Amino acid sequence: HFFEEDVFELFDTEHNRTITWDHLLRQTSDWEGSLWGKPDWADRPSEGVAKKRARPQNAPGSVYEYNDTRVNVLALALLNIWRKPLPTVLKEKIMDPIGASDTWRWTGYENSFVIIDGQIIQSVSGGSHWGGGMMLSAWDQARFGYLTLRNGSWNGKQLIAPEWIKKSKTPTPANPSYGFMNYFLNEDLKQVPAAPKSAFLHIGAGTNMIYVDPENDLLIVARWIPNEDKAELVKMVLESLDK
């Protein structure tokens, strides 16, 4: 049920102790447990809830599954490293330097609070279908897209290490169309068949898409479009470019 006791020793089971940051970032951890009242099996398991609850956990790294509970685990683990709210870190390190607006928000759930060093801090959530998540304007999406288009550099200042961008764009063995968190890759030409293999996308629920294409020096932000239409939209834009 949804009211199982939450796991705050996030990695104290035999399975969870084998999980790495890489597994969490690539959505291949198959982390087991419950966090903020949301069990790992509750988030859209492809095999159905009954089979998901009955099967053994997959070895970390072997199977890809987009799962908000496990994204929330990553957020809480990162919070324990930074020891201050992740939205504050994002604002200081990325959003302010790229000139983002002051309208974006990144929130957690009503019950996702912890005490760290005597301070009550909300642990943010990754997805929004349970509430929380990140909300931002097309303006802010575009500026973030320009940051990754420019390989993590903004006005001559390296905000994200090129090595991190490279890792983020390295295909996940269990799902070659996915890199690190929210890097949807096109190396197998499945995301956007008409686009270069080097193109990639940041995609949020909606579909809210940031298409990044270094080869064509192109950035597209599209909001609230049917997911199945994103490839056709990019194809039409690419066909309109001067060759």
PDB file of N, CA and C in Angstrom, residues 86-100 104 140 143-145 147-148 152-154 157-161 165:
ATOM      1  N   LEU A  86      18.480  22.003  -3.155  1.00  0.00           N
ATOM      2  CA  LEU A  86      18.966  21.878  -4.526  1.00  0.00           C
ATOM      3  C   LEU A  86      18.516  23.034  -5.423  1.00  0.00           C
ATOM      4  N   PRO A  87      17.302  23.605  -5.239  1.00  0.00           N
ATOM      5  CA  PRO A  87      16.968  24.789  -6.039  1.00  0.00           C
ATOM      6  C   PRO A  87      17.917  25.958  -5.792  1.00  0.00           C
ATOM      7  N   THR A  88      18.412  26.085  -4.560  1.00  0.00           N
ATOM      8  CA  THR A  88      19.391  27.134  -4.259  1.00  0.00           C
ATOM      9  C   THR A  88      20.689  26.885  -5.004  1.00  0.00           C
ATOM     10  N   VAL A  89      21.122  25.633  -5.032  1.00  0.00           N
ATOM     11  CA  VAL A  89      22.335  25.268  -5.758  1.00  0.00           C
ATOM     12  C   VAL A  89      22.163  25.563  -7.244  1.00  0.00           C
ATOM     13  N   LEU A  90      21.029  25.148  -7.797  1.00  0.00           N
ATOM     14  CA  LEU A  90      20.773  25.368  -9.224  1.00  0.00           C
ATOM     15  C   LEU A  90      20.738  26.858  -9.548  1.00  0.00           C
ATOM     16  N   LYS A  91      20.099  27.634  -8.697  1.00  0.00           N
ATOM     17  CA  LYS A  91      20.001  29.081  -8.926  1.00  0.00           C
ATOM     18  C   LYS A  91      21.378  29.729  -8.922  1.00  0.00           C
ATOM     19  N   GLU A  92      22.197  29.374  -7.925  1.00  0.00           N
ATOM     20  CA  GLU A  92      23.513  29.999  -7.785  1.00  0.00           C
ATOM     21  C   GLU A  92      24.477  29.553  -8.881  1.00  0.00           C
ATOM     22  N   LYS A  93      24.469  28.266  -9.196  1.00  0.00           N
ATOM     23  CA  LYS A  93      25.472  27.710 -10.095  1.00  0.00           C
ATOM     24  C   LYS A  93      25.104  27.820 -11.575  1.00  0.00           C
ATOM     25  N   ILE A  94      23.793  27.810 -11.883  1.00  0.00           N
ATOM     26  CA  ILE A  94      23.378  27.730 -13.280  1.00  0.00           C
ATOM     27  C   ILE A  94      22.403  28.844 -13.674  1.00  0.00           C
ATOM     28  N   MET A  95      21.268  28.917 -13.018  1.00  0.00           N
ATOM     29  CA  MET A  95      20.180  29.750 -13.527  1.00  0.00           C
ATOM     30  C   MET A  95      20.496  31.239 -13.493  1.00  0.00           C
ATOM     31  N   ASP A  96      21.078  31.724 -12.412  1.00  0.00           N
ATOM     32  CA  ASP A  96      21.454  33.141 -12.371  1.00  0.00           C
ATOM     33  C   ASP A  96      22.559  33.469 -13.376  1.00  0.00           C
ATOM     34  N   PRO A  97      23.621  32.656 -13.454  1.00  0.00           N
ATOM     35  CA  PRO A  97      24.677  32.962 -14.426  1.00  0.00           C
ATOM     36  C   PRO A  97      24.210  32.971 -15.877  1.00  0.00           C
ATOM     37  N   ILE A  98      23.191  32.184 -16.240  1.00  0.00           N
ATOM     38  CA  ILE A  98      22.726  32.179 -17.627  1.00  0.00           C
ATOM     39  C   ILE A  98      21.622  33.209 -17.858  1.00  0.00           C
ATOM     40  N   GLY A  99      21.321  34.009 -16.847  1.00  0.00           N
ATOM     41  CA  GLY A  99      20.330  35.061 -17.022  1.00  0.00           C
ATOM     42  C   GLY A  99      18.905  34.568 -17.057  1.00  0.00           C
ATOM     43  N   ALA A 100      18.620  33.462 -16.364  1.00  0.00           N
ATOM     44  CA  ALA A 100      17.249  32.961 -16.305  1.00  0.00           C
ATOM     45  C   ALA A 100      16.365  33.950 -15.545  1.00  0.00           C
ATOM     46  N   TRP A 104      10.982  30.662 -12.458  1.00  0.00           N
ATOM     47  CA  TRP A 104      11.034  29.199 -12.427  1.00  0.00           C
ATOM     48  C   TRP A 104      10.932  28.710 -10.986  1.00  0.00           C
ATOM     49  N   ASP A 140      13.405  30.434 -20.110  1.00  0.00           N
ATOM     50  CA  ASP A 140      14.403  29.753 -19.281  1.00  0.00           C
ATOM     51  C   ASP A 140      14.823  28.431 -19.906  1.00  0.00           C
ATOM     52  N   ARG A 143      17.403  29.269 -22.612  1.00  0.00           N
ATOM     53  CA  ARG A 143      18.724  29.642 -22.098  1.00  0.00           C
ATOM     54  C   ARG A 143      19.463  28.405 -21.576  1.00  0.00           C
ATOM     55  N   PHE A 144      18.748  27.504 -20.922  1.00  0.00           N
ATOM     56  CA  PHE A 144      19.403  26.263 -20.497  1.00  0.00           C
ATOM     57  C   PHE A 144      19.850  25.455 -21.714  1.00  0.00           C
ATOM     58  N   GLY A 145      19.013  25.422 -22.756  1.00  0.00           N
ATOM     59  CA  GLY A 145      19.390  24.711 -23.974  1.00  0.00           C
ATOM     60  C   GLY A 145      20.634  25.289 -24.618  1.00  0.00           C
ATOM     61  N   LEU A 147      23.005  26.672 -23.024  1.00  0.00           N
ATOM     62  CA  LEU A 147      24.128  26.259 -22.184  1.00  0.00           C
ATOM     63  C   LEU A 147      24.648  24.886 -22.600  1.00  0.00           C
ATOM     64  N   THR A 148      23.750  23.941 -22.839  1.00  0.00           N
ATOM     65  CA  THR A 148      24.211  22.612 -23.250  1.00  0.00           C
ATOM     66  C   THR A 148      24.642  22.604 -24.719  1.00  0.00           C
ATOM     67  N   GLY A 152      28.290  23.560 -22.078  1.00  0.00           N
ATOM     68  CA  GLY A 152      28.413  23.950 -20.681  1.00  0.00           C
ATOM     69  C   GLY A 152      29.049  25.298 -20.440  1.00  0.00           C
ATOM     70  N   SER A 153      29.331  26.044 -21.519  1.00  0.00           N
ATOM     71  CA  SER A 153      29.992  27.346 -21.397  1.00  0.00           C
ATOM     72  C   SER A 153      28.986  28.468 -21.614  1.00  0.00           C
ATOM     73  N   TRP A 154      29.124  29.549 -20.837  1.00  0.00           N
ATOM     74  CA  TRP A 154      28.241  30.707 -20.986  1.00  0.00           C
ATOM     75  C   TRP A 154      29.082  31.984 -20.869  1.00  0.00           C
ATOM     76  N   LYS A 157      32.505  31.551 -19.561  1.00  0.00           N
ATOM     77  CA  LYS A 157      32.677  30.895 -18.262  1.00  0.00           C
ATOM     78  C   LYS A 157      32.123  29.481 -18.332  1.00  0.00           C
ATOM     79  N   GLN A 158      32.937  28.522 -17.902  1.00  0.00           N
ATOM     80  CA  GLN A 158      32.536  27.117 -17.959  1.00  0.00           C
ATOM     81  C   GLN A 158      31.692  26.791 -16.722  1.00  0.00           C
ATOM     82  N   LEU A 159      30.375  26.734 -16.897  1.00  0.00           N
ATOM     83  CA  LEU A 159      29.463  26.467 -15.778  1.00  0.00           C
ATOM     84  C   LEU A 159      29.306  24.976 -15.521  1.00  0.00           C
ATOM     85  N   ILE A 160      29.389  24.178 -16.563  1.00  0.00           N
ATOM     86  CA  ILE A 160      29.319  22.717 -16.448  1.00  0.00           C
ATOM     87  C   ILE A 160      30.561  22.153 -17.109  1.00  0.00           C
ATOM     88  N   ALA A 161      31.251  21.274 -16.428  1.00  0.00           N
ATOM     89  CA  ALA A 161      32.489  20.723 -16.971  1.00  0.00           C
ATOM     90  C   ALA A 161      32.220  19.979 -18.278  1.00  0.00           C
ATOM     91  N   ILE A 165      29.364  16.997 -19.530  1.00  0.00           N
ATOM     92  CA  ILE A 165      28.511  17.019 -20.718  1.00  0.00           C
ATOM     93  C   ILE A 165      28.758  15.774 -21.564  1.00  0.00           C
TER      94      ILE A 165
END
